PDB file of C-alpha atoms in Angstrom:
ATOM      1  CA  UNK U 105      11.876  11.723 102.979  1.00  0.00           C
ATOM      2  CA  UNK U 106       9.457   8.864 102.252  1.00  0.00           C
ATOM      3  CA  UNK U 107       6.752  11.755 101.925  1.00  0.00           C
ATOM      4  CA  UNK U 108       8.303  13.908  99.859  1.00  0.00           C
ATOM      5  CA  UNK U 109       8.708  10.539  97.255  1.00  0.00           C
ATOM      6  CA  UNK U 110       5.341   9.734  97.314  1.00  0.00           C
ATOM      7  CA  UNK U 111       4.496  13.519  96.966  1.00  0.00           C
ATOM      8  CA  UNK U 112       6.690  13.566  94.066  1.00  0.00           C
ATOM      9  CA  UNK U 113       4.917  10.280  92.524  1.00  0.00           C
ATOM     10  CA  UNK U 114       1.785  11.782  93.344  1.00  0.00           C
ATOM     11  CA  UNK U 115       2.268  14.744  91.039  1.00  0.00           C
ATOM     12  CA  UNK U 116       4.338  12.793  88.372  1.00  0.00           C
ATOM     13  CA  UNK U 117       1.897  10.283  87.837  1.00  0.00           C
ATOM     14  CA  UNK U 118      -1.657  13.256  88.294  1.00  0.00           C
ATOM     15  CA  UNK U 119       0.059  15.332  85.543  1.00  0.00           C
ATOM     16  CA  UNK U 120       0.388  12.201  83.300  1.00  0.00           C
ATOM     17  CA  UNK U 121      -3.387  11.064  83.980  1.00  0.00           C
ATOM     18  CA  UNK U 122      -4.609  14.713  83.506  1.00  0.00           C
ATOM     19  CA  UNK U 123      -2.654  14.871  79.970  1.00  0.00           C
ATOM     20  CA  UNK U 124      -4.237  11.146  78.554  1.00  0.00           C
ATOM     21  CA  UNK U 125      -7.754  12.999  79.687  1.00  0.00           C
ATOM     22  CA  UNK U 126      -7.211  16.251  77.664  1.00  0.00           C
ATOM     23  CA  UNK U 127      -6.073  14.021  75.137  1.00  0.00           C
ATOM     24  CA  UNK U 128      -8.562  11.546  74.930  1.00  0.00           C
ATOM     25  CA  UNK U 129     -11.568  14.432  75.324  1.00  0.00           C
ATOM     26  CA  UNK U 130     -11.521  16.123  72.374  1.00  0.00           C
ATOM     27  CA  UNK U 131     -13.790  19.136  71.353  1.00  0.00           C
ATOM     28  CA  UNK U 132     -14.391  17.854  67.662  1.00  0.00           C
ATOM     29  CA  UNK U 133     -16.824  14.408  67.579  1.00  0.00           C
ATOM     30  CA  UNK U 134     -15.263  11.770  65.545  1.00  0.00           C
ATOM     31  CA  UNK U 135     -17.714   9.304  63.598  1.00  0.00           C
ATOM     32  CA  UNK U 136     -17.170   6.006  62.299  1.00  0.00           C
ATOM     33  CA  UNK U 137     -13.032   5.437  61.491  1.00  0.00           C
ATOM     34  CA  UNK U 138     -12.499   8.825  62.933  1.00  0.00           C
ATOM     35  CA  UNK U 139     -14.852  10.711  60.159  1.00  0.00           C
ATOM     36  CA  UNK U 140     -16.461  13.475  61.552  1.00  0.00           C
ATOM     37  CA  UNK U 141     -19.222  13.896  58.616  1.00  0.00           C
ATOM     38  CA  UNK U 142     -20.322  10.408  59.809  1.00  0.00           C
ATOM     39  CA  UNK U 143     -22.025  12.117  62.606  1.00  0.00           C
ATOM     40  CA  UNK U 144     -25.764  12.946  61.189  1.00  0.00           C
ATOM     41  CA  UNK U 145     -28.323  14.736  63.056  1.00  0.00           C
ATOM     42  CA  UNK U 146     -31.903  13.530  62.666  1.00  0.00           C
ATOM     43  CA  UNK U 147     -35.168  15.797  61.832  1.00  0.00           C
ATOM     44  CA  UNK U 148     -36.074  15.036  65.375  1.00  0.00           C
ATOM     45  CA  UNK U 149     -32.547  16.271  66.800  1.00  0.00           C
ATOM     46  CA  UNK U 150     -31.023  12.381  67.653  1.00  0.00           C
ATOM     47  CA  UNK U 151     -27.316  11.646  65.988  1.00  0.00           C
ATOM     48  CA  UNK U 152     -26.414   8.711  64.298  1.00  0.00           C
ATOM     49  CA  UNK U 153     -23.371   7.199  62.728  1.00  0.00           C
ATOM     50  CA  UNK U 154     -23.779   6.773  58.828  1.00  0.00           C
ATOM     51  CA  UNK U 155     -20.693   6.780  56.694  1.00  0.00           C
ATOM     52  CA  UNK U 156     -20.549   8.460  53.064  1.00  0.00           C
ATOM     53  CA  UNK U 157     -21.252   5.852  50.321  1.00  0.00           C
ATOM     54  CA  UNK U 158     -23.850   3.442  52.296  1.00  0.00           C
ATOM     55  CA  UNK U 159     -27.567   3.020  51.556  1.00  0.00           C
ATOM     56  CA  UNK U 160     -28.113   4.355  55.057  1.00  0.00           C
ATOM     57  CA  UNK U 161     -26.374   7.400  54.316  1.00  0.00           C
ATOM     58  CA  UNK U 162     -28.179   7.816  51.115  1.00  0.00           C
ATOM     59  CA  UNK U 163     -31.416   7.638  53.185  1.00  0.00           C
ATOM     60  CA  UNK U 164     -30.632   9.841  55.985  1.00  0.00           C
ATOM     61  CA  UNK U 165     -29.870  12.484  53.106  1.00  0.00           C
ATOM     62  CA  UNK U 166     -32.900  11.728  51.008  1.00  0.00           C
ATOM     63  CA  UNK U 167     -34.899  12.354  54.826  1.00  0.00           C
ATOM     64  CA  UNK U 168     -32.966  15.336  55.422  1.00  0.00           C
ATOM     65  CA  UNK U 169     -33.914  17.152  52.079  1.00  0.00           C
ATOM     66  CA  UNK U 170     -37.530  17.256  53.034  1.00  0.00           C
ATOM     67  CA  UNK U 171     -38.713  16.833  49.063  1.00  0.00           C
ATOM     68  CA  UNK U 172     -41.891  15.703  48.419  1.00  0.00           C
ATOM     69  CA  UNK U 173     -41.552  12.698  46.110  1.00  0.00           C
ATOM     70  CA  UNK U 174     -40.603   9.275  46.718  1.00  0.00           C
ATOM     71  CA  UNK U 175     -37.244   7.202  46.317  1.00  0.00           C
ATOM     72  CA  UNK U 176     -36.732   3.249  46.675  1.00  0.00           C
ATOM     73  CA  UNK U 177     -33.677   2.220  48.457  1.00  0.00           C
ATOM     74  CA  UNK U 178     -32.062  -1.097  48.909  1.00  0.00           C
ATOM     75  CA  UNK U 179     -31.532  -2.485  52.255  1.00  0.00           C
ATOM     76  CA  UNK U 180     -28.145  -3.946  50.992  1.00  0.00           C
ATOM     77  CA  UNK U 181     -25.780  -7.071  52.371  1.00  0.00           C
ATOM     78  CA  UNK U 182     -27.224 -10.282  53.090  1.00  0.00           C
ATOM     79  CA  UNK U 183     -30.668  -9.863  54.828  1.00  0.00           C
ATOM     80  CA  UNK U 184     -31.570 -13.413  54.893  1.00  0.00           C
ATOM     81  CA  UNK U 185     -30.243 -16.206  56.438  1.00  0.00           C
ATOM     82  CA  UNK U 186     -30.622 -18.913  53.139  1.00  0.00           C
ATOM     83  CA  UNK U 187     -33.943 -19.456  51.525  1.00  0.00           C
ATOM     84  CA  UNK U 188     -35.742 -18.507  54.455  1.00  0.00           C
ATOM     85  CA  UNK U 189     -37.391 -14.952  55.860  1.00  0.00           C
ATOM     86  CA  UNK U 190     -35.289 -14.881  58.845  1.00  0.00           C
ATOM     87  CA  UNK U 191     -33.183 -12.002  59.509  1.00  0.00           C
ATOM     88  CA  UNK U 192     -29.601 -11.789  59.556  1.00  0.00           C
ATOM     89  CA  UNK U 193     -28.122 -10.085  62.723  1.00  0.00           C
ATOM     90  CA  UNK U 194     -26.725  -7.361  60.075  1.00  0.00           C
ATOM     91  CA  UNK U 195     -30.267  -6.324  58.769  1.00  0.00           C
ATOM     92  CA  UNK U 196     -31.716  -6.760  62.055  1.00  0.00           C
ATOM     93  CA  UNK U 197     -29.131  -3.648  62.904  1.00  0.00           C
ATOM     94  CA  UNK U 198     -29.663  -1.725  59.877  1.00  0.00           C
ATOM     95  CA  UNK U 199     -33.686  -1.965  60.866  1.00  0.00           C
ATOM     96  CA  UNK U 200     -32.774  -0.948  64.354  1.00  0.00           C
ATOM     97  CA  UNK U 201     -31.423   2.182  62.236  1.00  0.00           C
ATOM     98  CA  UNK U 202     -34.312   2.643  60.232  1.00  0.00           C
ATOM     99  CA  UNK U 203     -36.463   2.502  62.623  1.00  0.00           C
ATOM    100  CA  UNK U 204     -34.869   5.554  64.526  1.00  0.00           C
ATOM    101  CA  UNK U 205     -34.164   7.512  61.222  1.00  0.00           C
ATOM    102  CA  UNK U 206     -38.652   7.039  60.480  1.00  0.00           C
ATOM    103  CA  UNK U 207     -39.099   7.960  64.025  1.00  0.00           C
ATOM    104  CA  UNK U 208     -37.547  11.297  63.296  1.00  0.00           C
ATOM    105  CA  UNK U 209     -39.602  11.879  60.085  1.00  0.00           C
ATOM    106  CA  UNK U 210     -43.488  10.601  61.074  1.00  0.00           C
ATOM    107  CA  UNK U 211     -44.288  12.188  57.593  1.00  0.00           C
ATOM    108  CA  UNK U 212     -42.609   9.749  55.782  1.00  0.00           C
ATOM    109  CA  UNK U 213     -44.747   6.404  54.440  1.00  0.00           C
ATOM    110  CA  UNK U 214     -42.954   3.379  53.759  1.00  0.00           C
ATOM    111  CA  UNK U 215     -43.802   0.757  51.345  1.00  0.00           C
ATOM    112  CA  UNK U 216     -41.768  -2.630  52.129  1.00  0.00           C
ATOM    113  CA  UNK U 217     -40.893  -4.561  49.034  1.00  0.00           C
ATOM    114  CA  UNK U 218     -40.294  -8.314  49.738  1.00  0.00           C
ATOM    115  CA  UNK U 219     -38.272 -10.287  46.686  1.00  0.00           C
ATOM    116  CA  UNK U 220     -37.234 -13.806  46.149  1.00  0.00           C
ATOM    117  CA  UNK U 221     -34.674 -15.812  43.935  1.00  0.00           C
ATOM    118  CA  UNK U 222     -36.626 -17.799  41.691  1.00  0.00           C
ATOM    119  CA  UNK U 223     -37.242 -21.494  42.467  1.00  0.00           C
ATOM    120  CA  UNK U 224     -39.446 -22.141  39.626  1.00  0.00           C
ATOM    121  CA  UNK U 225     -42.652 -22.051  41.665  1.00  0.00           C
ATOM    122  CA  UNK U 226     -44.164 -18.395  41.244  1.00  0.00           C
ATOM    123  CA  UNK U 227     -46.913 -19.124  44.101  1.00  0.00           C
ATOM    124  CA  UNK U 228     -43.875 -20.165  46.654  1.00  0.00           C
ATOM    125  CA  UNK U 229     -41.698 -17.064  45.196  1.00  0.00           C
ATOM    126  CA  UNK U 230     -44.270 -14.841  46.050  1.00  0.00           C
ATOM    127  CA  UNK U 231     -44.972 -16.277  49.444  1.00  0.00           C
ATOM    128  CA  UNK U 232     -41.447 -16.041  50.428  1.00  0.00           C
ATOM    129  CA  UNK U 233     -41.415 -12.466  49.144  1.00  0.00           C
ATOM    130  CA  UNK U 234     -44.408 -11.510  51.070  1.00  0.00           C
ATOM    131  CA  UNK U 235     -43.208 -12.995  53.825  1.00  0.00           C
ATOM    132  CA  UNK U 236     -40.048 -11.298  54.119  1.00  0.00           C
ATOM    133  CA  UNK U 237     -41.907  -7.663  53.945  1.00  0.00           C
ATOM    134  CA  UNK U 238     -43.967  -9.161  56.728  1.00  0.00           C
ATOM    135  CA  UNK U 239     -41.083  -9.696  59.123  1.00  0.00           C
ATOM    136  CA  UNK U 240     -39.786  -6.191  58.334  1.00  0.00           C
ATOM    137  CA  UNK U 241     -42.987  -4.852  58.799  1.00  0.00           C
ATOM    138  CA  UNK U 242     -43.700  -6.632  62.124  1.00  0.00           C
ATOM    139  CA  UNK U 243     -39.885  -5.226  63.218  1.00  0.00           C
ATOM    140  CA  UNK U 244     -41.201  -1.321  61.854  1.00  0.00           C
ATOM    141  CA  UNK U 245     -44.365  -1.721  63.996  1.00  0.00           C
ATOM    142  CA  UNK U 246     -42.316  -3.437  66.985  1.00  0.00           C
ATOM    143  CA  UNK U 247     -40.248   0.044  66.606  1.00  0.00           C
ATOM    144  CA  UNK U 248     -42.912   2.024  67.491  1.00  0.00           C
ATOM    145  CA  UNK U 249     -43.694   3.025  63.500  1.00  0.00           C
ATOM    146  CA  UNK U 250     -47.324   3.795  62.795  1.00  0.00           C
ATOM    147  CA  UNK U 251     -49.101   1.037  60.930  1.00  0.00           C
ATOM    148  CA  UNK U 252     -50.574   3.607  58.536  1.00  0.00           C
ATOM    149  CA  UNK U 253     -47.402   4.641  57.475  1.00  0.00           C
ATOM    150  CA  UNK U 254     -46.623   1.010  56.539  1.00  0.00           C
ATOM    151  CA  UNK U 255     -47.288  -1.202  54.025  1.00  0.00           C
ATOM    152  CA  UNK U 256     -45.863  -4.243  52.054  1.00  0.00           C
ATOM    153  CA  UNK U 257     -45.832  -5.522  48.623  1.00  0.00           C
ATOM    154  CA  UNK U 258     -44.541  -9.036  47.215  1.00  0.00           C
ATOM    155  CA  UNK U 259     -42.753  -8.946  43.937  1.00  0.00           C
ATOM    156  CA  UNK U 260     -41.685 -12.594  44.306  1.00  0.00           C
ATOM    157  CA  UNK U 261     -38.371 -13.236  41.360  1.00  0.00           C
ATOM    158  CA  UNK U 262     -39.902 -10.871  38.936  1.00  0.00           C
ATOM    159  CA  UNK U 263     -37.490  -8.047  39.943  1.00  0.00           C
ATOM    160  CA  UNK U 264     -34.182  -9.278  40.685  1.00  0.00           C
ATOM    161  CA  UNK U 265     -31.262  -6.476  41.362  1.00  0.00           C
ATOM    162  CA  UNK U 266     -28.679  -8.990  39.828  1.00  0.00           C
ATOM    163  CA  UNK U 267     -29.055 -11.841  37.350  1.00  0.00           C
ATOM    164  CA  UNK U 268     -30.006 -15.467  39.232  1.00  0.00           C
ATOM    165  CA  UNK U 269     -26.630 -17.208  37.914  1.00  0.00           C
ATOM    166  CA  UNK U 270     -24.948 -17.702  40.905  1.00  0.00           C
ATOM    167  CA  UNK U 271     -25.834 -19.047  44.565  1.00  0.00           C
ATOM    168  CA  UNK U 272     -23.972 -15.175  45.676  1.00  0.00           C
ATOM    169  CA  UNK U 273     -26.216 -13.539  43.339  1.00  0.00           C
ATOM    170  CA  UNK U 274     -29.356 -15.321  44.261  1.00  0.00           C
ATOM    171  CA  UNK U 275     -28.865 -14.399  47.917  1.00  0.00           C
ATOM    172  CA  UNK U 276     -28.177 -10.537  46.516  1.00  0.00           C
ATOM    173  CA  UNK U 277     -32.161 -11.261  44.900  1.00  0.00           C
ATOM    174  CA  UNK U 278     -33.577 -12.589  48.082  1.00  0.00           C
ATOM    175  CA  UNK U 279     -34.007  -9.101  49.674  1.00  0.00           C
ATOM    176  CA  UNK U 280     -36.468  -6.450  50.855  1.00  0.00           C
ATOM    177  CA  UNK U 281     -36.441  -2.978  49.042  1.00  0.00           C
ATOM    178  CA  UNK U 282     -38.049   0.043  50.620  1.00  0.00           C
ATOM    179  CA  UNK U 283     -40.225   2.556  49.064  1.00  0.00           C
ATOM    180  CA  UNK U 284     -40.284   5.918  51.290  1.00  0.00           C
ATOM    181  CA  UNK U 285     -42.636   8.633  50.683  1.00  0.00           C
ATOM    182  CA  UNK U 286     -43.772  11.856  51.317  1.00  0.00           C
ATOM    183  CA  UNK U 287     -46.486  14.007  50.385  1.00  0.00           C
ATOM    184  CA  UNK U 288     -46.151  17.285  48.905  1.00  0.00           C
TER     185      UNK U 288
END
């Protein structure tokens, strides 16, 4: 008798785990927030998660069309902690990203574009500016990107994205832009 219960359980409770795994492993991938077309492949075959609407989307698409030209993108969010050139966690995860996404297209150049808020001292904008391409450059070449394929510029406050008139839009300002290119 005391068999035949646990027999019972047995199967009871097997059919139950069997159903959560046919559940659980379904056929179709599901991206970010269960979005399927988050899923991207990469020139090199990889997959990454990049939802519609973000700048990393807009550069795995830009990669994927394999135009000639070039197109400047904005790393977006806050890339800087303060006044400094130190990385937020945040950016250092979207470089992680763009590091993989250039690894998958070694025909693409990029030109790093540091920027600054103004402090009214051009020499110590354009530091700061330089300095931040520097530290994105350093993370590029710590990913494995060819230094040839790299280079940075400093543009100090003399191209801000938003006006200076706020301490939220300053931050926006104090940001590295990327140039990517690729020849024809």
């Amino acid at each position: 008798m005391i068999l035949l219960v646990l027999f019972i359980a047995l199967v009871f409770f097997g059919s139950i785990a069997v159903k959560r795994y046919s559940e659980g492993a379904s056929p179709n991938p599901r991206g970010v927030d269960g979005d399927p077309s988050a899923i991207v492949a990469l020139a090199d075959g990889s997959t990454m998660a990049v939802p519609r609407g973000t700048v990393g989307r807009a550069l795995v698409d830009w990669l994927a069309g394999r135009q000639p030209g070039q197109k400047t993108f904005e790393l977006g969010g806050q890339e800087f902690v303060g006044g400094t050139a130190e990385l937020t966690p945040e950016s250092r995860g979207r470089i992680t990203r763009l590091v993989a996404m250039l690894r998958a297209n070694p025909d693409v150049k990029v030109v790093i574009v540091g920027h600054a808020a103004p402090s009214g001292n051009e020499a110590a904008d354009r530091a700061m500016s330089q300095a931040r391409a520097d530290v994105v450059l350093e993370q590029l070449r710590d990913g494995r990107i060819a230094s040839h394929r790299l280079s940075t510029e400093a543009r100090a406050a003399s191209d801000p994205i938003v006006p200076n008139d706020s301490p939220g839009n300053r931050q926006r300002n104090q940001r590295v832009s990327l140039i990517l290119s690729r020849a024809e």
